[in-house]
PDB file of C-alpha atoms in Angstrom:
ATOM      1  CA  MET A   1     -81.819 -40.440  75.119  1.00 83.00           C
ATOM      2  CA  ARG A   2     -84.117 -37.694  73.971  1.00 84.00           C
ATOM      3  CA  GLN A   3     -81.366 -35.155  74.414  1.00 86.00           C
ATOM      4  CA  THR A   4     -79.010 -37.301  72.343  1.00 88.00           C
ATOM      5  CA  ARG A   5     -81.581 -37.485  69.531  1.00 86.00           C
ATOM      6  CA  GLU A   6     -82.014 -33.728  69.634  1.00 86.00           C
ATOM      7  CA  GLU A   7     -78.261 -33.269  69.462  1.00 86.00           C
ATOM      8  CA  PHE A   8     -78.018 -35.665  66.502  1.00 85.00           C
ATOM      9  CA  ARG A   9     -80.859 -33.853  64.754  1.00 88.00           C
ATOM     10  CA  ALA A  10     -79.126 -30.502  65.307  1.00 88.00           C
ATOM     11  CA  PHE A  11     -75.859 -32.053  64.148  1.00 86.00           C
ATOM     12  CA  ARG A  12     -77.522 -33.341  60.935  1.00 87.00           C
ATOM     13  CA  GLU A  13     -79.019 -29.919  60.228  1.00 87.00           C
ATOM     14  CA  GLU A  14     -75.645 -28.258  60.689  1.00 87.00           C
ATOM     15  CA  LEU A  15     -74.053 -30.890  58.480  1.00 85.00           C
ATOM     16  CA  GLN A  16     -76.697 -30.256  55.802  1.00 86.00           C
ATOM     17  CA  ASP A  17     -76.038 -26.508  56.085  1.00 84.00           C
ATOM     18  CA  ILE A  18     -72.365 -27.236  55.422  1.00 86.00           C
ATOM     19  CA  ARG A  19     -73.054 -29.638  52.529  1.00 86.00           C
ATOM     20  CA  ASN A  20     -74.977 -27.065  50.459  1.00 87.00           C
ATOM     21  CA  PRO A  21     -72.109 -24.541  50.164  1.00 86.00           C
ATOM     22  CA  VAL A  22     -69.626 -27.382  49.632  1.00 87.00           C
ATOM     23  CA  SER A  23     -71.782 -28.692  46.769  1.00 88.00           C
ATOM     24  CA  LYS A  24     -71.883 -25.237  45.212  1.00 90.00           C
ATOM     25  CA  CYS A  25     -68.106 -24.915  45.541  1.00 90.00           C
ATOM     26  CA  ASP A  26     -67.711 -28.354  43.996  1.00 90.00           C
ATOM     27  CA  ALA A  27     -69.865 -27.329  41.023  1.00 92.00           C
ATOM     28  CA  ARG A  28     -67.855 -24.137  40.569  1.00 92.00           C
ATOM     29  CA  LEU A  29     -64.618 -26.121  40.725  1.00 93.00           C
ATOM     30  CA  ASP A  30     -65.913 -28.525  38.054  1.00 93.00           C
ATOM     31  CA  LYS A  31     -66.811 -25.592  35.826  1.00 95.00           C
ATOM     32  CA  LEU A  32     -63.379 -24.052  36.360  1.00 94.00           C
ATOM     33  CA  GLU A  33     -61.661 -27.348  35.542  1.00 95.00           C
ATOM     34  CA  ASN A  34     -63.676 -27.604  32.311  1.00 95.00           C
ATOM     35  CA  THR A  35     -62.702 -24.064  31.352  1.00 94.00           C
ATOM     36  CA  VAL A  36     -59.014 -24.732  32.007  1.00 94.00           C
ATOM     37  CA  GLN A  37     -59.236 -27.975  30.042  1.00 92.00           C
ATOM     38  CA  THR A  38     -60.813 -26.162  27.088  1.00 90.00           C
ATOM     39  CA  ILE A  39     -58.083 -23.520  27.149  1.00 86.00           C
ATOM     40  CA  LEU A  40     -55.344 -26.151  27.300  1.00 85.00           C
ATOM     41  CA  GLU A  41     -56.894 -28.087  24.414  1.00 83.00           C
ATOM     42  CA  SER A  42     -57.117 -24.980  22.246  1.00 80.00           C
ATOM     43  CA  GLN A  43     -53.532 -24.094  23.113  1.00 77.00           C
ATOM     44  CA  GLU A  44     -52.393 -27.589  22.137  1.00 77.00           C
ATOM     45  CA  GLN A  45     -54.404 -27.369  18.934  1.00 74.00           C
ATOM     46  CA  TYR A  46     -52.874 -24.084  17.813  1.00 70.00           C
ATOM     47  CA  GLY A  47     -49.599 -24.082  19.674  1.00 69.00           C
ATOM     48  CA  SER A  48     -47.369 -21.048  19.413  1.00 68.00           C
ATOM     49  CA  GLN A  49     -46.772 -21.705  15.708  1.00 74.00           C
ATOM     50  CA  GLY A  50     -50.498 -21.917  15.061  1.00 72.00           C
ATOM     51  CA  PHE A  51     -51.059 -18.533  16.672  1.00 77.00           C
ATOM     52  CA  LYS A  52     -48.333 -17.031  14.479  1.00 82.00           C
ATOM     53  CA  ILE A  53     -49.990 -18.454  11.379  1.00 85.00           C
ATOM     54  CA  GLU A  54     -53.374 -17.107  12.483  1.00 85.00           C
ATOM     55  CA  ILE A  55     -51.848 -13.664  13.120  1.00 88.00           C
ATOM     56  CA  LEU A  56     -50.260 -13.672   9.665  1.00 92.00           C
ATOM     57  CA  LYS A  57     -53.617 -14.564   8.086  1.00 94.00           C
ATOM     58  CA  LEU A  58     -55.331 -11.732   9.952  1.00 96.00           C
ATOM     59  CA  GLU A  59     -52.608  -9.253   8.965  1.00 97.00           C
ATOM     60  CA  SER A  60     -52.997 -10.333   5.344  1.00 96.00           C
ATOM     61  CA  THR A  61     -56.750  -9.785   5.555  1.00 97.00           C
ATOM     62  CA  VAL A  62     -56.250  -6.319   7.063  1.00 97.00           C
ATOM     63  CA  ASN A  63     -53.795  -5.394   4.297  1.00 97.00           C
ATOM     64  CA  GLN A  64     -56.231  -6.595   1.626  1.00 97.00           C
ATOM     65  CA  LEU A  65     -59.084  -4.602   3.166  1.00 97.00           C
ATOM     66  CA  GLN A  66     -56.904  -1.476   3.304  1.00 97.00           C
ATOM     67  CA  ALA A  67     -56.015  -1.917  -0.366  1.00 95.00           C
ATOM     68  CA  ASP A  68     -59.711  -2.307  -1.223  1.00 95.00           C
ATOM     69  CA  LEU A  69     -60.525   0.898   0.672  1.00 95.00           C
ATOM     70  CA  ASN A  70     -57.775   2.777  -1.154  1.00 92.00           C
ATOM     71  CA  ASP A  71     -59.103   1.537  -4.504  1.00 91.00           C
ATOM     72  CA  ARG A  72     -62.620   2.693  -3.625  1.00 90.00           C
ATOM     73  CA  ASP A  73     -61.328   6.084  -2.530  1.00 86.00           C
ATOM     74  CA  GLN A  74     -59.564   6.457  -5.877  1.00 85.00           C
ATOM     75  CA  GLU A  75     -62.744   5.495  -7.736  1.00 83.00           C
ATOM     76  CA  LEU A  76     -64.704   8.102  -5.794  1.00 79.00           C
ATOM     77  CA  LEU A  77     -62.111  10.760  -6.598  1.00 75.00           C
ATOM     78  CA  ALA A  78     -62.569   9.995 -10.295  1.00 73.00           C
ATOM     79  CA  ASN A  79     -66.080  11.441 -10.009  1.00 74.00           C
ATOM     80  CA  ASP A  80     -64.863  14.791  -8.634  1.00 76.00           C
ATOM     81  CA  ILE A  81     -65.019  17.784 -10.987  1.00 79.00           C
ATOM     82  CA  GLU A  82     -63.147  21.042 -10.618  1.00 80.00           C
ATOM     83  CA  LEU A  83     -64.302  24.113 -12.535  1.00 81.00           C
ATOM     84  CA  SER A  84     -61.864  27.003 -12.713  1.00 80.00           C
ATOM     85  CA  ASP A  85     -61.539  30.507 -14.173  1.00 82.00           C
ATOM     86  CA  ILE A  86     -65.218  31.314 -13.715  1.00 83.00           C
ATOM     87  CA  PRO A  87     -65.649  34.922 -12.588  1.00 83.00           C
ATOM     88  CA  GLU A  88     -67.223  35.359  -9.189  1.00 82.00           C
ATOM     89  CA  GLU A  89     -70.327  37.484  -8.807  1.00 82.00           C
ATOM     90  CA  SER A  90     -71.933  38.641  -5.603  1.00 84.00           C
ATOM     91  CA  GLY A  91     -74.901  36.614  -4.391  1.00 84.00           C
ATOM     92  CA  GLU A  92     -74.183  33.682  -6.678  1.00 85.00           C
ATOM     93  CA  ASN A  93     -75.163  30.145  -5.788  1.00 87.00           C
ATOM     94  CA  PRO A  94     -72.296  27.687  -6.463  1.00 86.00           C
ATOM     95  CA  THR A  95     -74.741  24.824  -7.023  1.00 87.00           C
ATOM     96  CA  HIS A  96     -76.685  26.828  -9.627  1.00 88.00           C
ATOM     97  CA  LEU A  97     -73.409  27.880 -11.258  1.00 88.00           C
ATOM     98  CA  VAL A  98     -72.243  24.250 -11.606  1.00 88.00           C
ATOM     99  CA  LEU A  99     -75.598  23.157 -13.025  1.00 90.00           C
ATOM    100  CA  SER A 100     -75.495  25.999 -15.572  1.00 89.00           C
ATOM    101  CA  VAL A 101     -71.957  25.140 -16.699  1.00 88.00           C
ATOM    102  CA  VAL A 102     -72.593  21.409 -17.113  1.00 88.00           C
ATOM    103  CA  THR A 103     -75.840  22.101 -18.992  1.00 91.00           C
ATOM    104  CA  LYS A 104     -73.927  24.354 -21.424  1.00 91.00           C
ATOM    105  CA  LEU A 105     -71.420  21.522 -21.859  1.00 89.00           C
ATOM    106  CA  GLY A 106     -74.268  19.143 -22.761  1.00 90.00           C
ATOM    107  CA  VAL A 107     -74.108  17.055 -19.592  1.00 86.00           C
ATOM    108  CA  HIS A 108     -77.363  16.178 -17.861  1.00 86.00           C
ATOM    109  CA  LEU A 109     -76.932  16.626 -14.123  1.00 84.00           C
ATOM    110  CA  GLU A 110     -79.561  17.144 -11.468  1.00 86.00           C
ATOM    111  CA  GLU A 111     -79.104  19.070  -8.247  1.00 85.00           C
ATOM    112  CA  LYS A 112     -79.670  15.950  -6.139  1.00 85.00           C
ATOM    113  CA  GLU A 113     -76.638  14.341  -7.813  1.00 82.00           C
ATOM    114  CA  LEU A 114     -74.312  17.034  -6.468  1.00 83.00           C
ATOM    115  CA  VAL A 115     -72.743  16.207  -3.147  1.00 81.00           C
ATOM    116  CA  HIS A 116     -70.868  19.426  -2.461  1.00 81.00           C
ATOM    117  CA  CYS A 117     -70.180  22.711  -4.275  1.00 83.00           C
ATOM    118  CA  MET A 118     -68.003  25.559  -3.036  1.00 82.00           C
ATOM    119  CA  ARG A 119     -65.761  28.405  -4.088  1.00 80.00           C
ATOM    120  CA  THR A 120     -62.145  28.141  -3.043  1.00 78.00           C
ATOM    121  CA  LEU A 121     -60.421  31.133  -1.567  1.00 70.00           C
TER     122      LEU A 121
END
């Protein structure tokens, strides 16, 4: 009788050891089923036509943003100045040269407002 009880106790422990991993697998399966259900619901909501509409909206947004960038680039180019036919002297500073020319033209410009000055070859 004692041996039978010991065997049942060992059997229960083994059964409990099996139940824990099965419970974890069951929880993972439930989570997977929920994920699949969510995906199926979103697919039903949009359908293939809905995805096409969403893609068209996104393409339209991208095109609008590209147009906005092009407009800004054009606005920035409007601020560029090109000075030509100014004789080159050795040791000159292009920034100082630009500031001298704009001052003679009556335009107030500070050195910190210049982004880039250079001589072209």
